[in-house]
mmCIF file of N, CA and C in Angstrom:
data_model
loop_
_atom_site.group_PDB
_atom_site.id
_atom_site.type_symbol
_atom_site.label_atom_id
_atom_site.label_comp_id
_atom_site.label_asym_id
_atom_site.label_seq_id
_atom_site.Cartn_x
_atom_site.Cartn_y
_atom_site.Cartn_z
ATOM 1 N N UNK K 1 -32.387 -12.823 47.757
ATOM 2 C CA UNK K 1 -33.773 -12.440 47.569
ATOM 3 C C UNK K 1 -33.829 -11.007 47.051
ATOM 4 N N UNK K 2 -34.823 -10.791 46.017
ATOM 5 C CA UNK K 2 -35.070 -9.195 45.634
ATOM 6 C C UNK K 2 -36.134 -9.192 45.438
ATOM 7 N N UNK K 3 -36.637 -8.213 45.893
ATOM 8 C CA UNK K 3 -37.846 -7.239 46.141
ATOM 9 C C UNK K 3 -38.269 -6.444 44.968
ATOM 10 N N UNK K 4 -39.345 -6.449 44.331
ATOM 11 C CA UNK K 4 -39.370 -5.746 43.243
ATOM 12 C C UNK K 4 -40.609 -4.489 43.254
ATOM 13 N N UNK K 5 -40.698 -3.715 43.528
ATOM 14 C CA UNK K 5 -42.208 -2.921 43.487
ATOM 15 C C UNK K 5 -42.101 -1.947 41.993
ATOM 16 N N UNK K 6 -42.870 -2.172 40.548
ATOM 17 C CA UNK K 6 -43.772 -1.313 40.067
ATOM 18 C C UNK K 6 -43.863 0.227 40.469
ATOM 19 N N UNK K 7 -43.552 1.248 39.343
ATOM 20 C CA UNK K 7 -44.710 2.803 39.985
ATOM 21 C C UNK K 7 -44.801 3.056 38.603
ATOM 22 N N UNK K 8 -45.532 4.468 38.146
ATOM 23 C CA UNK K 8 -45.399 4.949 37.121
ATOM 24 C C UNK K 8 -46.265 4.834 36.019
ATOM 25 N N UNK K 9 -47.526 3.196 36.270
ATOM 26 C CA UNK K 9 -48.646 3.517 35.753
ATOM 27 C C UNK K 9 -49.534 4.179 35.635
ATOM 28 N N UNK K 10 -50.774 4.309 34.684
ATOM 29 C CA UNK K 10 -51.634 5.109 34.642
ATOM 30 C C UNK K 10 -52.407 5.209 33.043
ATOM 31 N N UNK K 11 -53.485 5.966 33.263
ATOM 32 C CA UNK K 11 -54.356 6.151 31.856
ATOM 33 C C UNK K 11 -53.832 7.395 30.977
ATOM 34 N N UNK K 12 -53.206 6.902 29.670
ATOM 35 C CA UNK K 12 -52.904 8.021 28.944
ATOM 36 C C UNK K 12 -53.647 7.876 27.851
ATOM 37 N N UNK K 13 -53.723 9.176 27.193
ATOM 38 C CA UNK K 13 -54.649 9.355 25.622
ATOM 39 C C UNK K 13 -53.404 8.830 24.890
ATOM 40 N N UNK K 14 -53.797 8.080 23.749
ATOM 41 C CA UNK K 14 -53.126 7.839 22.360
ATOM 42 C C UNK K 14 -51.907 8.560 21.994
ATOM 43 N N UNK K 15 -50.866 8.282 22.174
ATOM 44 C CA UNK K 15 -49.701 9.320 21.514
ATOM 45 C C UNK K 15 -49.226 10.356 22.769
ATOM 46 N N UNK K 16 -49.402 9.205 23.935
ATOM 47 C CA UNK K 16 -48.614 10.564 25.174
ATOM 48 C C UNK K 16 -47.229 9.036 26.039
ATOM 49 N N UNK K 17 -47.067 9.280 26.991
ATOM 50 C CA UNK K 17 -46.043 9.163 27.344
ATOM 51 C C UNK K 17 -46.220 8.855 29.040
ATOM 52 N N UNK K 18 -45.858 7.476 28.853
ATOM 53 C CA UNK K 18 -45.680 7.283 30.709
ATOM 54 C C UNK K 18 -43.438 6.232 30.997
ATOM 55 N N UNK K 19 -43.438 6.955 31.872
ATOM 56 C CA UNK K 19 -42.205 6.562 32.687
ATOM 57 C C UNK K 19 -42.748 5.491 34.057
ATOM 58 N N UNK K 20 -42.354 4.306 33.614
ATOM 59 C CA UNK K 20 -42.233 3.226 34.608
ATOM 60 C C UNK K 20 -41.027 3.066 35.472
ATOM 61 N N UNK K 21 -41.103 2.678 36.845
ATOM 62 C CA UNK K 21 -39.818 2.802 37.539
ATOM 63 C C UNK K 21 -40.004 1.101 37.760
ATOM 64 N N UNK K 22 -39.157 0.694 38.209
ATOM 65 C CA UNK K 22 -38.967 -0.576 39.104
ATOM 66 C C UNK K 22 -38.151 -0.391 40.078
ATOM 67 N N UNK K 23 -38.269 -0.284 41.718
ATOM 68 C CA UNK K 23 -36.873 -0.186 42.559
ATOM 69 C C UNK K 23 -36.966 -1.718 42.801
ATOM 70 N N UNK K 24 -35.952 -1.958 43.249
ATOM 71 C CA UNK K 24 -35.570 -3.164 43.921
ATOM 72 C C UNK K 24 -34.797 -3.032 45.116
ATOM 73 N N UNK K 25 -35.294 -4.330 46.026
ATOM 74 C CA UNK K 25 -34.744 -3.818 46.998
ATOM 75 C C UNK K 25 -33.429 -4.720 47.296
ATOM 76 N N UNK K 26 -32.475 -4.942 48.221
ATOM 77 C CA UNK K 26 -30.976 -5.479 48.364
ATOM 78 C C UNK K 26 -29.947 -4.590 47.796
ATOM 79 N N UNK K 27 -28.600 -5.530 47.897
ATOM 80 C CA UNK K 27 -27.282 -4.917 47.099
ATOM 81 C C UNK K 27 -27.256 -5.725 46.288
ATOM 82 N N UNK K 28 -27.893 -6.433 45.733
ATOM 83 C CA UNK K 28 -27.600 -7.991 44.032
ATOM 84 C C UNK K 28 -28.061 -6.997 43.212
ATOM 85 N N UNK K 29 -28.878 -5.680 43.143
ATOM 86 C CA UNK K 29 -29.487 -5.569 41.696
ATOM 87 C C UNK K 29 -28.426 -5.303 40.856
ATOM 88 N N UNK K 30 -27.517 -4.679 41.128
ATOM 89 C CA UNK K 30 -26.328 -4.827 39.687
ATOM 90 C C UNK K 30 -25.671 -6.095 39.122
ATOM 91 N N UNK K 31 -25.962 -7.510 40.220
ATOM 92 C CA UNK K 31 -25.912 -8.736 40.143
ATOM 93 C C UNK K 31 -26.955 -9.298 38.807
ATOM 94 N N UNK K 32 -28.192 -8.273 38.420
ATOM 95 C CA UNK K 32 -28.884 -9.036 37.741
ATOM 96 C C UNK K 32 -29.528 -8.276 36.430
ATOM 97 N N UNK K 33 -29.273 -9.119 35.418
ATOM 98 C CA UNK K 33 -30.230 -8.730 34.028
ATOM 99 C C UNK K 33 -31.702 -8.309 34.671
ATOM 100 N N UNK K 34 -32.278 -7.165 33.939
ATOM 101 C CA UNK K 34 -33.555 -6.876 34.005
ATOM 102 C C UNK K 34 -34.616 -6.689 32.708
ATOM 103 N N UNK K 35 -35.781 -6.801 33.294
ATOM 104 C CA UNK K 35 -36.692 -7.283 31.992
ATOM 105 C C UNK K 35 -38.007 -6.628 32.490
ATOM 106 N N UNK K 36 -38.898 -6.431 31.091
ATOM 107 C CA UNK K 36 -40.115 -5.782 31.384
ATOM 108 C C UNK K 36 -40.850 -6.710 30.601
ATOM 109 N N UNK K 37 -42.249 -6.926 30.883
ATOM 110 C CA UNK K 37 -43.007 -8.005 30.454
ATOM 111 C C UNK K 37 -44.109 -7.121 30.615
ATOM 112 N N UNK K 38 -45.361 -7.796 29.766
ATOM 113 C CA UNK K 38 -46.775 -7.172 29.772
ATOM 114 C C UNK K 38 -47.684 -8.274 29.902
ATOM 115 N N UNK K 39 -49.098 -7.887 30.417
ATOM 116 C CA UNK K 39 -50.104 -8.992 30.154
ATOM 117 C C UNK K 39 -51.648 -8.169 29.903
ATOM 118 N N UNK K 40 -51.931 -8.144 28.861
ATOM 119 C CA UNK K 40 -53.175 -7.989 28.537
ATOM 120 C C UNK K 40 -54.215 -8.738 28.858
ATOM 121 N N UNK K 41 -55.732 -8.459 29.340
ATOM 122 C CA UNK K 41 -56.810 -8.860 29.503
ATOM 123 C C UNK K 41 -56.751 -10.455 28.262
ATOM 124 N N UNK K 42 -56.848 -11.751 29.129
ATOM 125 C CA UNK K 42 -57.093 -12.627 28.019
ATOM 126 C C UNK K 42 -55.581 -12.905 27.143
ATOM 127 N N UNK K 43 -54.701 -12.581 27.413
ATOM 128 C CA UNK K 43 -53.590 -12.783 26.538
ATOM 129 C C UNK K 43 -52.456 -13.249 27.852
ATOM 130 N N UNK K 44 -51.801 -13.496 26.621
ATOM 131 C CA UNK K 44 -50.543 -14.424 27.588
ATOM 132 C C UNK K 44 -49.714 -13.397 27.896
ATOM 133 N N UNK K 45 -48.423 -13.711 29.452
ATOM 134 C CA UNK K 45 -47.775 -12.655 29.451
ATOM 135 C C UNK K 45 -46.394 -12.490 28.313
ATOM 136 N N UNK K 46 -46.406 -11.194 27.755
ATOM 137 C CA UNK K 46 -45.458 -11.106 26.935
ATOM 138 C C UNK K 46 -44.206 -10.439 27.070
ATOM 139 N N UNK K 47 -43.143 -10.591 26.240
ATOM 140 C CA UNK K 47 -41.442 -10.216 26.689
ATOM 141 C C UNK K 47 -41.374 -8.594 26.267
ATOM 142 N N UNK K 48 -41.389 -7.244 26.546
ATOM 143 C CA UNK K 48 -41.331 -6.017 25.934
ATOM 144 C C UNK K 48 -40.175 -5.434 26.003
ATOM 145 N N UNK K 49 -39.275 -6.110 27.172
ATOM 146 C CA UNK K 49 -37.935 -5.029 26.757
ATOM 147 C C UNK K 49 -36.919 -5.816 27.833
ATOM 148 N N UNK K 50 -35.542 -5.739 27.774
ATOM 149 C CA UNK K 50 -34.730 -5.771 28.348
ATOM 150 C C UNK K 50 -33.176 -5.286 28.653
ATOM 151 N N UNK K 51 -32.838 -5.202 29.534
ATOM 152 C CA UNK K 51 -31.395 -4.813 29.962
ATOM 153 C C UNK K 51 -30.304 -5.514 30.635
ATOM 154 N N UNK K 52 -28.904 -5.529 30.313
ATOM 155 C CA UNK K 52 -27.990 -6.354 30.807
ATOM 156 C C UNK K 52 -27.731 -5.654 32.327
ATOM 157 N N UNK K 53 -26.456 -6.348 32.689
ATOM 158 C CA UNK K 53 -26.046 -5.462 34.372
ATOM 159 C C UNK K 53 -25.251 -4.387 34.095
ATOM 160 N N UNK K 54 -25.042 -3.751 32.875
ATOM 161 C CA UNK K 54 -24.117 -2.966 32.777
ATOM 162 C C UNK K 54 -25.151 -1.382 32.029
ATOM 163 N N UNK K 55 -26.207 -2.167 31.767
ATOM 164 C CA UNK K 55 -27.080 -1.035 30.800
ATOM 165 C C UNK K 55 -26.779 -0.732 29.826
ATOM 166 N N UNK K 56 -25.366 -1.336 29.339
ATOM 167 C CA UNK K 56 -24.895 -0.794 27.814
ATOM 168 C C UNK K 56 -25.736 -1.782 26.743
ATOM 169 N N UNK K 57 -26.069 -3.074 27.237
ATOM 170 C CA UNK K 57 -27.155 -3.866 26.304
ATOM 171 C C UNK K 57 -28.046 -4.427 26.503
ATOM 172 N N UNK K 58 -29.346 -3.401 25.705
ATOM 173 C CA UNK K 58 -30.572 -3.850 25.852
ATOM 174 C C UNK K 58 -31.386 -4.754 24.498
ATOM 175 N N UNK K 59 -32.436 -5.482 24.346
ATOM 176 C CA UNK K 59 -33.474 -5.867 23.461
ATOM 177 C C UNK K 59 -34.692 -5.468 23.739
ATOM 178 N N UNK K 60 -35.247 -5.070 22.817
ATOM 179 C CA UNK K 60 -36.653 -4.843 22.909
ATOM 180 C C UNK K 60 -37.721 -5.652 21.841
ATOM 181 N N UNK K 61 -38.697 -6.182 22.147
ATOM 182 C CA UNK K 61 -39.440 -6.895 21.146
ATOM 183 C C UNK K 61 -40.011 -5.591 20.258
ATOM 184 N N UNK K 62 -40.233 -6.265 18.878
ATOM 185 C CA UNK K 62 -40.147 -5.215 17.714
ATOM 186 C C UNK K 62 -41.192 -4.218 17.639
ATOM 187 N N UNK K 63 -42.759 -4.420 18.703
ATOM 188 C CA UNK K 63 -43.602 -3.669 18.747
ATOM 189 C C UNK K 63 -43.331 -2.403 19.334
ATOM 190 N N UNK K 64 -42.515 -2.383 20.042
ATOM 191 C CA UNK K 64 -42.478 -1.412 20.881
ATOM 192 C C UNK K 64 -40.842 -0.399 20.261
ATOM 193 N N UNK K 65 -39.977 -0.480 19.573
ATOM 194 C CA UNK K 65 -38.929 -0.700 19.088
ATOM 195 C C UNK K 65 -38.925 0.842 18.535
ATOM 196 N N UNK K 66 -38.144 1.482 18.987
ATOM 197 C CA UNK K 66 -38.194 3.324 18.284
ATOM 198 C C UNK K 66 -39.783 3.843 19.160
ATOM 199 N N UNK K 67 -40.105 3.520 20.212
ATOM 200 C CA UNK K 67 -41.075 4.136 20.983
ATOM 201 C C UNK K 67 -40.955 4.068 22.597
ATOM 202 N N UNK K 68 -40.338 2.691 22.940
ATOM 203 C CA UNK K 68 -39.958 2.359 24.248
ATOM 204 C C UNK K 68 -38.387 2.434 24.452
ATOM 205 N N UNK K 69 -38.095 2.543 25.523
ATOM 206 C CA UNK K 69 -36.410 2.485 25.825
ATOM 207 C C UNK K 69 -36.424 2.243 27.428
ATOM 208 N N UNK K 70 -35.407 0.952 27.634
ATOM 209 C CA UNK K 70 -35.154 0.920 28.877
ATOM 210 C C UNK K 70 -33.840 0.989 29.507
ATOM 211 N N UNK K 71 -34.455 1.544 30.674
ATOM 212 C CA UNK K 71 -32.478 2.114 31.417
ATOM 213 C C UNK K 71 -32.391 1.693 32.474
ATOM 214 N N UNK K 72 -31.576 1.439 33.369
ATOM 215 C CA UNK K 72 -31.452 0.869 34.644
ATOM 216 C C UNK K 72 -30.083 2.368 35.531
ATOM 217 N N UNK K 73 -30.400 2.295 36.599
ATOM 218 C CA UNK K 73 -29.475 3.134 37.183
ATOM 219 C C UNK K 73 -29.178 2.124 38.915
ATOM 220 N N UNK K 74 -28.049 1.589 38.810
ATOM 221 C CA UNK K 74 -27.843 0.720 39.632
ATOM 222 C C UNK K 74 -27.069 1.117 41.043
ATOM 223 N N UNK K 75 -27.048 2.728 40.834
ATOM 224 C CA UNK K 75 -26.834 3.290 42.314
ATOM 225 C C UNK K 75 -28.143 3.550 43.017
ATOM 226 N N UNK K 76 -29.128 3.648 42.132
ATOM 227 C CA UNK K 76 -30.612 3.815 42.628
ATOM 228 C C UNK K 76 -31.461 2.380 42.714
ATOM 229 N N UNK K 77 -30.686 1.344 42.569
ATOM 230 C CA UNK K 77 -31.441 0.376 42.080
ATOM 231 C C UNK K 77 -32.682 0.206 41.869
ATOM 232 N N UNK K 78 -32.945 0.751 40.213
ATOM 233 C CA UNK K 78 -33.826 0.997 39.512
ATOM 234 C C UNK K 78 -34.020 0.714 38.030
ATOM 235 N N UNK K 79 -34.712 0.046 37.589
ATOM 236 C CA UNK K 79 -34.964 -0.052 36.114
ATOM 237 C C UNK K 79 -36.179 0.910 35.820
ATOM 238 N N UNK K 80 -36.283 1.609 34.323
ATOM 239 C CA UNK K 80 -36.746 2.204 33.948
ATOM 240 C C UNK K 80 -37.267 1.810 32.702
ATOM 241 N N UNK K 81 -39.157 1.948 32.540
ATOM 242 C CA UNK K 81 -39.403 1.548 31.016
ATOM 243 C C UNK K 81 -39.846 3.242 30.552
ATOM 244 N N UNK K 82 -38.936 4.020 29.535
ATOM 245 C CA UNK K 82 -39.856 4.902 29.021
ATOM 246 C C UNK K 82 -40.499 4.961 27.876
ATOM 247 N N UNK K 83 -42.020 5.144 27.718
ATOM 248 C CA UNK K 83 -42.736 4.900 26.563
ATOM 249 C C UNK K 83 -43.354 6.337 26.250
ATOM 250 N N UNK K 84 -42.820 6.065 24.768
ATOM 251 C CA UNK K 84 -43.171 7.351 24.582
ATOM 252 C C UNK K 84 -44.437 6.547 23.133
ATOM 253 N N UNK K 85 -44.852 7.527 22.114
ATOM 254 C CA UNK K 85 -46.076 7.329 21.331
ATOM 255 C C UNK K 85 -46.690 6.261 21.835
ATOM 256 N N UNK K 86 -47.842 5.696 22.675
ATOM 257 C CA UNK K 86 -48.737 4.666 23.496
ATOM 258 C C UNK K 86 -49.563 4.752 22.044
ATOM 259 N N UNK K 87 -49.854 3.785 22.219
ATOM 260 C CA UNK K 87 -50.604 3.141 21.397
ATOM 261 C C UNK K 87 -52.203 1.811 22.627
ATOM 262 N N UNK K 88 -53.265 2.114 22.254
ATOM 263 C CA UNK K 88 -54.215 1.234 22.819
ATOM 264 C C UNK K 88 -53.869 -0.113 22.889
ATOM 265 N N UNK K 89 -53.043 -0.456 21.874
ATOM 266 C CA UNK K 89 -52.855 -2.128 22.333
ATOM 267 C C UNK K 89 -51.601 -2.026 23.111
ATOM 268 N N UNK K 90 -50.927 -1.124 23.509
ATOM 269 C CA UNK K 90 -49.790 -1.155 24.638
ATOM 270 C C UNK K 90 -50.600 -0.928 25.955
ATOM 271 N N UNK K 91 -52.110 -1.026 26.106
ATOM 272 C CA UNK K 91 -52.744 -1.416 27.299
ATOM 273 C C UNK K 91 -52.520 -2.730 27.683
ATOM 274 N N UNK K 92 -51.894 -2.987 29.455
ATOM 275 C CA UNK K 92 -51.492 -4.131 30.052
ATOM 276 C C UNK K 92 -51.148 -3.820 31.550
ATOM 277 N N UNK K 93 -51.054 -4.667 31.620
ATOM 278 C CA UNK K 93 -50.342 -4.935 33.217
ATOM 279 C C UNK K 93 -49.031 -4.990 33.228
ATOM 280 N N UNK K 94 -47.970 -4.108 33.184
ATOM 281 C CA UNK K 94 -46.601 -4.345 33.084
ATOM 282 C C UNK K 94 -45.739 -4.885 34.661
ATOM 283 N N UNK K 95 -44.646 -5.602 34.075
ATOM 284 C CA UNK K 95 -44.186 -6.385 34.951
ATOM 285 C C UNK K 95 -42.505 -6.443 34.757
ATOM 286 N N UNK K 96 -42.025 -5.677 36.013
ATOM 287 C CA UNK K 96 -40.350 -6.103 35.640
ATOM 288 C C UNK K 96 -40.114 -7.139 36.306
ATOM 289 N N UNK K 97 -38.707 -7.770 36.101
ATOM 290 C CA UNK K 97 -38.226 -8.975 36.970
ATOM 291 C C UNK K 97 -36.882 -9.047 36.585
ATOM 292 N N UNK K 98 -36.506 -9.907 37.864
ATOM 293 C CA UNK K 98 -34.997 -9.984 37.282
ATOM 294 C C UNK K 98 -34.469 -11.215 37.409
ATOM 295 N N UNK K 99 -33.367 -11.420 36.335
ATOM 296 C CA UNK K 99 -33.273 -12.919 36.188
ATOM 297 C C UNK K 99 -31.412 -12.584 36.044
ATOM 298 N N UNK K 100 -31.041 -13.909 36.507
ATOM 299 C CA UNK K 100 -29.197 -14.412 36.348
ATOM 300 C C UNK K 100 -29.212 -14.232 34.602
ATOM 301 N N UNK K 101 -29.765 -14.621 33.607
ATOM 302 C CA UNK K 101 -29.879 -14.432 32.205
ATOM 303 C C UNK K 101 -29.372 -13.361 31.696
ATOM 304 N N UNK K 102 -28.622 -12.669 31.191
ATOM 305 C CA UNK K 102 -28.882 -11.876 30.406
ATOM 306 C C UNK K 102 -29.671 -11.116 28.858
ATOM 307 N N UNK K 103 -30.166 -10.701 29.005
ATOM 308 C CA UNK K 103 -31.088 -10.433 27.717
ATOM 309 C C UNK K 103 -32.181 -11.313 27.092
ATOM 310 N N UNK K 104 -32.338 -12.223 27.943
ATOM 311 C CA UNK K 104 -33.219 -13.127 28.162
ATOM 312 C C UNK K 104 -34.950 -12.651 27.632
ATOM 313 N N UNK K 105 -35.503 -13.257 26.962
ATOM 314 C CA UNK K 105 -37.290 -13.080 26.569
ATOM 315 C C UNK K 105 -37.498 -14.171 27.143
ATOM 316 N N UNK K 106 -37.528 -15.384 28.099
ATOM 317 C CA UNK K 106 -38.364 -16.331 28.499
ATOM 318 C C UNK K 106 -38.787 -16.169 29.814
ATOM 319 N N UNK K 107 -39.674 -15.967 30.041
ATOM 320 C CA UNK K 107 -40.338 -15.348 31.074
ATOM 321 C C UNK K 107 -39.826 -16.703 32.361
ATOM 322 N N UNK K 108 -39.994 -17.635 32.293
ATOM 323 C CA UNK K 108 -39.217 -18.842 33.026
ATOM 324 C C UNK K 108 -37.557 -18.522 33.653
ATOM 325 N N UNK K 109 -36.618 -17.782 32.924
ATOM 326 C CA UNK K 109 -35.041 -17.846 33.561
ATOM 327 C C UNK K 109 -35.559 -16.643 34.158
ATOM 328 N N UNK K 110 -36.464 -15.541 34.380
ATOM 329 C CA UNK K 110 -36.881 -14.532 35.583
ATOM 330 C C UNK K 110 -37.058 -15.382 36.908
ATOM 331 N N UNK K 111 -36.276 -14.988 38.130
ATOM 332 C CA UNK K 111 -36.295 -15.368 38.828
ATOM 333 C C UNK K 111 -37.276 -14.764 39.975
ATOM 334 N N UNK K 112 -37.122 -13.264 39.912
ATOM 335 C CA UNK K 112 -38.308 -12.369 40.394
ATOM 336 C C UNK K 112 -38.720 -11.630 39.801
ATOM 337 N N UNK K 113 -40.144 -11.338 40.302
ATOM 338 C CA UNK K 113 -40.985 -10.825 39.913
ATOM 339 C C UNK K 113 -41.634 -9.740 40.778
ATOM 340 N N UNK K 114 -42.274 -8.563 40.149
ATOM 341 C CA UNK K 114 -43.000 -7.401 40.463
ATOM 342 C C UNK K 114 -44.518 -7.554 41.163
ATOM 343 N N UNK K 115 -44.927 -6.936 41.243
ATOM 344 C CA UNK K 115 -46.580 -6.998 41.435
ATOM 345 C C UNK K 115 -47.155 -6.669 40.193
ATOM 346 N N UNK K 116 -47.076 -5.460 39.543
ATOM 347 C CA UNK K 116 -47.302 -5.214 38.399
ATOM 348 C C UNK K 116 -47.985 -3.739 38.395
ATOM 349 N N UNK K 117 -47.663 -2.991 37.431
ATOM 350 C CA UNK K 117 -48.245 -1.583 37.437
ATOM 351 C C UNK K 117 -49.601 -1.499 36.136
ATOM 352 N N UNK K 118 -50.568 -1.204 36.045
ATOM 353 C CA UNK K 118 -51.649 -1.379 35.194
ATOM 354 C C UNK K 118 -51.323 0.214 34.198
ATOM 355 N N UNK K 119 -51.378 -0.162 33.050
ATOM 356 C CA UNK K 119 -51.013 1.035 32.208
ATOM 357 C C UNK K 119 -52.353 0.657 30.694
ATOM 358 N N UNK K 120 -52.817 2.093 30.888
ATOM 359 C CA UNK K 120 -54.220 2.173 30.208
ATOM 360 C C UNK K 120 -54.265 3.243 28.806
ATOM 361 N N UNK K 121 -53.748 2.907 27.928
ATOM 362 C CA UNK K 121 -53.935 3.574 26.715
ATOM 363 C C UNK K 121 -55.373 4.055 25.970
ATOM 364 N N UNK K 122 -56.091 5.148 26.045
ATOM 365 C CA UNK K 122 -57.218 5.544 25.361
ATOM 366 C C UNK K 122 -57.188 6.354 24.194
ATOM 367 N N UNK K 123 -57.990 5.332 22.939
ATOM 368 C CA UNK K 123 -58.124 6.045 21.707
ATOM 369 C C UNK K 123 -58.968 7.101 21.504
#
């Protein structure tokens, strides 16, 4: 079982910068690929970034790609989304989870899931 809690949301102006944490709780998190997902008002949830168990390989879907970067530090068991230039449609509900998969975008091989941190981009 893993425990996932969200921090690090919040309302930023256009072109600033928020750091998402994920801790998890147990000794498996170096056991598991990690992933960040979003869900906008009315939209489906979507795949935004991911990391293997080693942190040396990540994917990121192409919107976010030269603006987001994610890191994991597995003595802290912690994943990290940092976003830097926000953009208004990167307003969502972000969501890490972790799945046996590696590098995985199907929100289905996530096995757990977060609560979710609300992150608010203003133009």
């Amino acid at each position: 079982q893993v425990q996932l809690v969200e921090s690090g949301g919040g309302l930023v102006q256009a072109g600033g910068s928020l750091r998402l944490s994920c801790a998890a709780s147990g000794r498996t998190f170096s056991s598991y690929a990690m992933g960040w997902f979003r869900q906008a008002p009315g939209k489906e949830r979507e795949f935004v970034a991911a990391i293997n168990l080693s942190g040396r390989g990540t994917s990121l879907t192409d919107s976010v790609m030269g603006r987001f970067t994610i890191s994991r530090d597995n003595a802290k068991n912690t994943v990290y989304l940092q976003m830097n230039s926000l953009k208004p449609e990167d307003t969502a509900v972000y969501y890490c989870a972790a799945s046996r998969v590696s590098l995985t975008r199907r929100p289905n091989e996530y096995d757990y899931w977060g609560q979710g941190t609300q992150v608010t981009v203003s133009s």
